[in-house]
N, C-alpha and C. Protein backbone atom coordinates (compact mmCIF):
# COMPACT_ATOMS: atom_id res chain seq x y z
N MET A 1 2.94 -13.03 14.40
CA MET A 1 1.76 -12.69 13.61
C MET A 1 1.51 -14.00 12.69
N LEU A 2 0.20 -14.21 12.72
CA LEU A 2 -0.40 -15.35 11.82
C LEU A 2 -0.94 -14.58 10.65
N TYR A 3 -0.88 -15.09 9.47
CA TYR A 3 -1.29 -14.39 8.17
C TYR A 3 -2.17 -15.42 7.43
N ALA A 4 -3.19 -14.98 6.84
CA ALA A 4 -4.09 -15.68 6.00
C ALA A 4 -4.41 -14.96 4.68
N ASN A 5 -4.33 -15.65 3.51
CA ASN A 5 -4.78 -15.01 2.34
C ASN A 5 -5.25 -16.06 1.29
N TRP A 6 -6.13 -15.62 0.38
CA TRP A 6 -6.64 -16.52 -0.64
C TRP A 6 -6.84 -15.62 -1.76
N GLY A 7 -6.85 -16.32 -3.03
CA GLY A 7 -7.23 -15.50 -4.13
C GLY A 7 -6.83 -16.44 -5.47
N SER A 8 -6.45 -15.77 -6.50
CA SER A 8 -6.38 -16.47 -7.74
C SER A 8 -4.97 -16.28 -8.30
N SER A 9 -4.04 -16.20 -7.33
CA SER A 9 -2.71 -16.13 -7.78
C SER A 9 -1.87 -17.42 -7.40
N PRO A 10 -0.80 -17.40 -7.99
CA PRO A 10 0.16 -18.62 -7.58
C PRO A 10 0.38 -18.40 -5.83
N LEU A 11 0.64 -19.49 -5.26
CA LEU A 11 0.93 -19.46 -3.83
C LEU A 11 1.98 -18.48 -3.45
N ILE A 12 3.03 -18.45 -4.22
CA ILE A 12 4.10 -17.57 -3.85
C ILE A 12 3.71 -16.03 -3.79
N ASP A 13 2.78 -15.74 -4.58
CA ASP A 13 2.10 -14.31 -4.53
C ASP A 13 1.18 -14.23 -3.47
N ILE A 14 0.46 -15.15 -3.08
CA ILE A 14 -0.50 -15.09 -2.04
C ILE A 14 0.12 -14.98 -0.74
N ARG A 15 1.33 -15.78 -0.57
CA ARG A 15 2.01 -15.76 0.69
C ARG A 15 2.95 -14.42 0.78
N ASP A 16 2.30 -13.29 0.98
CA ASP A 16 2.95 -12.05 0.85
C ASP A 16 2.45 -11.19 1.93
N ASN A 17 3.26 -10.86 3.04
CA ASN A 17 2.71 -10.05 4.18
C ASN A 17 2.44 -8.69 3.84
N SER A 18 2.85 -8.24 2.57
CA SER A 18 2.60 -6.74 2.29
C SER A 18 1.31 -6.76 1.46
N SER A 19 0.75 -7.81 1.01
CA SER A 19 -0.47 -7.75 -0.01
C SER A 19 -1.62 -7.16 0.72
N GLN A 20 -2.27 -6.38 0.03
CA GLN A 20 -3.53 -5.61 0.53
C GLN A 20 -4.60 -6.88 0.98
N SER A 21 -4.58 -7.96 0.34
CA SER A 21 -5.67 -8.84 0.65
C SER A 21 -5.21 -9.77 1.82
N THR A 22 -3.99 -9.68 2.36
CA THR A 22 -3.61 -10.49 3.40
C THR A 22 -4.21 -9.99 4.67
N ARG A 23 -4.62 -10.96 5.51
CA ARG A 23 -5.30 -10.75 6.78
C ARG A 23 -4.28 -11.15 7.84
N ALA A 24 -3.96 -10.28 8.78
CA ALA A 24 -3.06 -10.48 9.96
C ALA A 24 -3.72 -10.61 11.13
N PHE A 25 -3.23 -11.62 11.96
CA PHE A 25 -3.88 -11.89 13.33
C PHE A 25 -2.71 -11.79 14.35
N GLN A 26 -2.83 -10.89 15.19
CA GLN A 26 -1.85 -10.85 16.47
C GLN A 26 -1.87 -12.05 17.36
N LEU A 27 -0.75 -12.66 17.60
CA LEU A 27 -0.75 -13.83 18.48
C LEU A 27 -0.30 -13.32 20.00
N ALA A 28 -0.86 -14.03 20.83
CA ALA A 28 -0.52 -13.54 22.30
C ALA A 28 -0.02 -14.82 22.98
N PRO A 29 1.26 -14.96 23.04
CA PRO A 29 1.81 -16.18 23.74
C PRO A 29 1.57 -16.02 25.17
N ASP A 30 1.38 -17.17 25.76
CA ASP A 30 1.22 -17.39 27.24
C ASP A 30 2.56 -17.07 27.88
N PRO A 31 2.62 -16.09 28.86
CA PRO A 31 3.95 -15.69 29.51
C PRO A 31 4.69 -16.92 30.05
N ALA A 32 4.06 -17.90 30.74
CA ALA A 32 4.68 -18.96 31.40
C ALA A 32 5.16 -20.13 30.35
N THR A 33 4.44 -20.25 29.28
CA THR A 33 4.83 -21.43 28.47
C THR A 33 5.56 -20.89 26.92
N HIS A 34 5.23 -19.53 26.79
CA HIS A 34 5.70 -19.11 25.63
C HIS A 34 4.92 -19.61 24.32
N GLU A 35 3.85 -20.18 24.58
CA GLU A 35 3.07 -20.80 23.40
C GLU A 35 1.85 -20.01 23.26
N THR A 36 1.16 -20.16 22.15
CA THR A 36 -0.16 -19.62 21.94
C THR A 36 -0.99 -20.62 21.12
N SER A 37 -2.29 -20.59 21.40
CA SER A 37 -3.21 -21.60 20.67
C SER A 37 -3.90 -20.87 19.52
N ILE A 38 -4.13 -21.47 18.37
CA ILE A 38 -4.73 -21.09 17.18
C ILE A 38 -5.81 -21.93 16.88
N LEU A 39 -7.01 -21.55 16.79
CA LEU A 39 -8.11 -22.33 16.36
C LEU A 39 -8.63 -21.69 14.98
N PHE A 40 -8.65 -22.66 13.98
CA PHE A 40 -9.08 -22.24 12.63
C PHE A 40 -10.13 -23.22 12.21
N ARG A 41 -11.32 -22.50 11.90
CA ARG A 41 -12.55 -23.23 11.45
C ARG A 41 -13.21 -22.67 10.26
N PHE A 42 -13.42 -23.56 9.27
CA PHE A 42 -14.03 -22.97 7.97
C PHE A 42 -15.56 -23.69 8.08
N GLU A 43 -16.56 -22.90 7.77
CA GLU A 43 -17.84 -23.53 7.55
C GLU A 43 -18.74 -22.80 6.46
N ARG A 44 -19.50 -23.55 5.92
CA ARG A 44 -20.51 -23.00 4.89
C ARG A 44 -21.47 -22.12 5.60
N ASN A 45 -21.85 -21.18 4.80
CA ASN A 45 -22.97 -20.25 5.34
C ASN A 45 -24.40 -21.02 5.22
N PRO A 46 -24.95 -21.31 6.29
CA PRO A 46 -26.29 -22.23 6.13
C PRO A 46 -27.43 -21.47 5.37
N ASN A 47 -27.21 -20.10 5.33
CA ASN A 47 -28.27 -19.46 4.38
C ASN A 47 -28.07 -19.39 3.01
N ASP A 48 -26.61 -19.54 2.64
CA ASP A 48 -26.25 -19.44 1.31
C ASP A 48 -24.98 -20.45 1.20
N PRO A 49 -25.17 -21.78 0.98
CA PRO A 49 -24.01 -22.65 0.97
C PRO A 49 -22.89 -22.40 0.01
N LYS A 50 -23.20 -21.55 -1.08
CA LYS A 50 -22.03 -21.10 -1.91
C LYS A 50 -20.99 -20.36 -1.13
N TRP A 51 -21.32 -19.68 -0.18
CA TRP A 51 -20.39 -18.66 0.60
C TRP A 51 -20.06 -19.37 1.96
N GLY A 52 -19.04 -18.91 2.54
CA GLY A 52 -18.55 -19.60 3.89
C GLY A 52 -17.88 -18.55 4.61
N THR A 53 -17.62 -18.95 5.86
CA THR A 53 -16.84 -18.12 6.91
C THR A 53 -15.60 -18.74 7.36
N LEU A 54 -14.75 -17.93 7.60
CA LEU A 54 -13.39 -18.30 8.24
C LEU A 54 -13.35 -17.77 9.65
N LYS A 55 -13.24 -18.67 10.57
CA LYS A 55 -13.15 -18.05 11.94
C LYS A 55 -11.68 -18.68 12.47
N ILE A 56 -11.04 -17.57 13.03
CA ILE A 56 -9.58 -17.69 13.47
C ILE A 56 -9.67 -17.15 14.99
N GLU A 57 -9.44 -18.10 16.00
CA GLU A 57 -9.37 -17.66 17.35
C GLU A 57 -7.90 -17.75 17.89
N THR A 58 -7.38 -16.72 18.49
CA THR A 58 -6.07 -16.75 19.01
C THR A 58 -6.26 -16.19 20.50
N GLY A 59 -5.14 -16.08 21.28
CA GLY A 59 -5.15 -15.58 22.49
C GLY A 59 -5.76 -14.29 22.52
N ALA A 60 -5.53 -13.48 21.55
CA ALA A 60 -5.89 -11.96 21.41
C ALA A 60 -7.24 -11.79 21.03
N GLY A 61 -7.97 -12.96 20.70
CA GLY A 61 -9.48 -12.77 20.35
C GLY A 61 -9.75 -13.55 19.17
N ALA A 62 -10.94 -13.30 18.56
CA ALA A 62 -11.60 -14.07 17.37
C ALA A 62 -11.89 -13.11 16.36
N SER A 63 -11.68 -13.67 15.19
CA SER A 63 -12.13 -12.85 13.93
C SER A 63 -12.89 -13.87 13.02
N ILE A 64 -13.95 -13.39 12.54
CA ILE A 64 -14.87 -14.17 11.38
C ILE A 64 -14.76 -13.30 10.26
N ILE A 65 -14.43 -13.97 9.21
CA ILE A 65 -14.38 -13.42 7.93
C ILE A 65 -15.12 -14.01 6.78
N THR A 66 -15.87 -13.42 6.08
CA THR A 66 -16.68 -13.93 4.88
C THR A 66 -15.75 -14.38 3.84
N ILE A 67 -15.98 -15.70 3.33
CA ILE A 67 -15.15 -16.34 2.18
C ILE A 67 -16.01 -16.20 1.02
N ASP A 68 -15.53 -15.87 -0.16
CA ASP A 68 -16.40 -15.74 -1.36
C ASP A 68 -16.75 -17.40 -1.80
N SER A 69 -17.55 -17.28 -2.83
CA SER A 69 -17.97 -18.65 -3.42
C SER A 69 -16.90 -19.46 -4.00
N ASP A 70 -15.94 -18.78 -4.71
CA ASP A 70 -14.89 -19.71 -5.17
C ASP A 70 -13.99 -20.26 -4.28
N THR A 71 -13.58 -19.44 -3.19
CA THR A 71 -12.70 -19.99 -2.13
C THR A 71 -13.43 -21.03 -1.32
N THR A 72 -14.77 -20.94 -1.16
CA THR A 72 -15.58 -21.78 -0.33
C THR A 72 -15.42 -23.18 -1.21
N ALA A 73 -15.60 -23.15 -2.39
CA ALA A 73 -15.62 -24.29 -3.21
C ALA A 73 -14.33 -25.02 -3.10
N LEU A 74 -13.24 -24.33 -2.85
CA LEU A 74 -11.87 -24.86 -2.75
C LEU A 74 -11.57 -25.42 -1.51
N LEU A 75 -12.07 -24.74 -0.47
CA LEU A 75 -11.94 -25.31 0.84
C LEU A 75 -12.79 -26.32 1.30
N MET A 76 -13.84 -26.50 0.75
CA MET A 76 -14.93 -27.45 1.11
C MET A 76 -14.80 -28.71 0.26
N GLY A 77 -13.87 -28.71 -0.78
CA GLY A 77 -13.60 -29.94 -1.55
C GLY A 77 -14.60 -29.92 -2.80
N ASP A 78 -15.23 -28.86 -3.23
CA ASP A 78 -16.12 -29.07 -4.36
C ASP A 78 -15.33 -29.05 -5.65
N ILE A 79 -14.07 -28.49 -5.64
CA ILE A 79 -13.19 -28.65 -6.83
C ILE A 79 -11.96 -29.44 -6.42
N PRO A 80 -11.26 -30.08 -7.40
CA PRO A 80 -10.07 -30.78 -6.98
C PRO A 80 -9.05 -29.90 -6.48
N SER A 81 -8.33 -30.30 -5.41
CA SER A 81 -7.21 -29.61 -4.86
C SER A 81 -6.13 -30.38 -4.18
N ARG A 82 -5.27 -29.80 -3.64
CA ARG A 82 -4.17 -30.45 -3.04
C ARG A 82 -3.71 -29.50 -1.88
N SER A 83 -3.32 -30.08 -0.93
CA SER A 83 -2.71 -29.26 0.24
C SER A 83 -1.39 -29.63 0.75
N GLU A 84 -0.60 -28.65 1.17
CA GLU A 84 0.84 -29.00 1.58
C GLU A 84 1.08 -28.18 2.77
N ALA A 85 2.11 -28.41 3.56
CA ALA A 85 2.60 -27.70 4.61
C ALA A 85 3.35 -26.54 4.11
N VAL A 86 3.21 -25.42 4.78
CA VAL A 86 4.09 -24.27 4.39
C VAL A 86 5.39 -24.36 4.89
N GLY A 87 6.39 -24.27 4.11
CA GLY A 87 7.84 -24.48 4.52
C GLY A 87 8.13 -25.95 4.38
N ASP A 88 9.40 -26.12 4.88
CA ASP A 88 10.05 -27.55 4.80
C ASP A 88 9.35 -28.46 5.78
N ASN A 89 8.78 -27.94 6.96
CA ASN A 89 8.17 -28.72 7.93
C ASN A 89 6.91 -28.14 8.51
N PRO A 90 5.96 -29.00 8.86
CA PRO A 90 4.90 -28.24 9.68
C PRO A 90 5.50 -27.76 10.88
N VAL A 91 4.70 -26.68 11.40
CA VAL A 91 5.02 -25.98 12.68
C VAL A 91 4.36 -26.62 13.84
N THR A 92 4.87 -27.15 14.75
CA THR A 92 4.16 -27.98 15.89
C THR A 92 4.42 -27.29 17.18
N ARG A 93 3.54 -27.29 18.12
CA ARG A 93 3.75 -26.75 19.53
C ARG A 93 3.26 -27.82 20.41
N GLY A 94 4.01 -28.76 20.65
CA GLY A 94 3.46 -29.75 21.70
C GLY A 94 3.07 -31.04 20.89
N ALA A 95 3.21 -32.16 21.41
CA ALA A 95 2.99 -33.45 20.74
C ALA A 95 1.37 -33.64 20.85
N MET A 96 0.76 -33.20 21.90
CA MET A 96 -0.69 -33.35 22.15
C MET A 96 -1.58 -32.58 21.24
N SER A 97 -1.01 -31.33 20.82
CA SER A 97 -1.80 -30.42 20.05
C SER A 97 -0.93 -29.89 18.95
N PRO A 98 -0.60 -30.63 17.99
CA PRO A 98 0.20 -30.06 16.76
C PRO A 98 -0.65 -28.99 16.00
N ILE A 99 0.19 -28.11 15.41
CA ILE A 99 -0.52 -27.18 14.57
C ILE A 99 0.31 -27.24 13.22
N THR A 100 -0.39 -27.35 12.16
CA THR A 100 0.23 -27.38 10.81
C THR A 100 -0.29 -26.17 9.97
N LEU A 101 0.64 -25.44 9.68
CA LEU A 101 0.27 -24.18 8.82
C LEU A 101 0.29 -24.56 7.36
N PHE A 102 -0.76 -24.38 6.50
CA PHE A 102 -0.83 -24.96 5.36
C PHE A 102 -1.28 -24.26 4.28
N ALA A 103 -1.20 -24.65 2.89
CA ALA A 103 -1.68 -24.11 1.90
C ALA A 103 -2.50 -24.96 0.93
N ILE A 104 -3.69 -24.56 0.48
CA ILE A 104 -4.44 -25.44 -0.42
C ILE A 104 -4.51 -24.77 -1.85
N GLU A 105 -4.21 -25.51 -2.81
CA GLU A 105 -4.21 -25.09 -4.02
C GLU A 105 -4.98 -25.75 -5.01
N SER A 106 -5.69 -25.33 -5.95
CA SER A 106 -6.60 -26.06 -6.88
C SER A 106 -5.84 -26.78 -7.88
N THR A 107 -6.14 -28.07 -8.18
CA THR A 107 -5.52 -28.85 -9.07
C THR A 107 -6.24 -28.83 -10.43
N ALA A 108 -7.39 -28.08 -10.42
CA ALA A 108 -8.28 -27.92 -11.74
C ALA A 108 -7.59 -26.78 -12.52
N ASN A 109 -8.37 -26.28 -13.49
CA ASN A 109 -7.82 -25.23 -14.41
C ASN A 109 -7.65 -23.81 -13.80
N SER A 110 -8.29 -23.83 -12.45
CA SER A 110 -8.47 -22.52 -11.79
C SER A 110 -7.01 -22.34 -10.94
N LYS A 111 -6.80 -21.13 -10.72
CA LYS A 111 -5.63 -20.68 -10.02
C LYS A 111 -5.85 -20.38 -8.54
N LEU A 112 -6.98 -20.95 -8.08
CA LEU A 112 -7.32 -20.51 -6.77
C LEU A 112 -6.39 -21.09 -5.65
N ALA A 113 -6.18 -20.44 -4.65
CA ALA A 113 -5.35 -20.87 -3.57
C ALA A 113 -5.65 -20.19 -2.29
N PHE A 114 -5.35 -20.89 -1.11
CA PHE A 114 -5.59 -20.38 0.22
C PHE A 114 -4.36 -20.75 0.97
N CYS A 115 -3.87 -19.90 1.82
CA CYS A 115 -2.62 -20.14 2.65
C CYS A 115 -2.69 -19.46 4.01
N LEU A 116 -2.14 -20.28 4.91
CA LEU A 116 -1.99 -19.79 6.36
C LEU A 116 -0.59 -19.89 6.56
N TRP A 117 0.17 -18.87 7.22
CA TRP A 117 1.46 -18.90 7.55
C TRP A 117 1.94 -18.00 8.73
N LEU A 118 3.03 -18.31 9.42
CA LEU A 118 3.56 -17.43 10.38
C LEU A 118 4.64 -16.57 9.64
N ASP A 119 4.85 -15.41 10.25
CA ASP A 119 6.00 -14.59 9.56
C ASP A 119 7.20 -15.09 9.99
N GLN A 120 7.60 -15.44 11.12
CA GLN A 120 8.90 -15.95 11.47
C GLN A 120 8.66 -17.11 12.57
N PRO A 121 8.47 -18.33 12.05
CA PRO A 121 8.32 -19.49 12.95
C PRO A 121 9.60 -19.65 13.89
N ILE A 122 9.37 -19.98 15.14
CA ILE A 122 10.46 -19.97 15.98
C ILE A 122 10.87 -21.57 16.15
N PRO A 123 12.13 -21.88 15.98
CA PRO A 123 12.56 -23.14 16.11
C PRO A 123 12.23 -23.85 17.45
N GLN A 124 11.84 -25.07 17.53
CA GLN A 124 11.58 -25.69 18.67
C GLN A 124 12.76 -26.38 19.41
N ASP A 125 12.64 -26.43 20.59
CA ASP A 125 13.57 -27.14 21.54
C ASP A 125 14.95 -26.53 21.22
N GLY A 126 15.11 -25.25 20.92
CA GLY A 126 16.41 -24.75 20.83
C GLY A 126 17.13 -25.04 19.43
N GLY A 127 16.31 -25.74 18.51
CA GLY A 127 16.87 -26.18 17.19
C GLY A 127 16.83 -25.16 16.24
């Protein structure tokens, strides 16, 4: 499963699979390669640029979610922020198409944060 959450809590609270505000996305690995592709796109709403949409496409389909104005400002760089990989290392699936699951947290006075994560990343190459 892929999870996404955002809000005004510390990252440790946002990255909680049981939180009511956490969105879960079923992953459907290819039977031959045991891999799945994930497309993540964030865009401003052209009719109201304060708001945005999050589109996540996986092998199981696509989901489009409306993002509030505060989180839009965070993800689009309107307020100071920092980003970091979730866990000790980014999760990658192939040298040609790496995937980094990440968190973005405001460095301003706000406690805003956004996080994407897998519930149990599988070690690569048997490691």
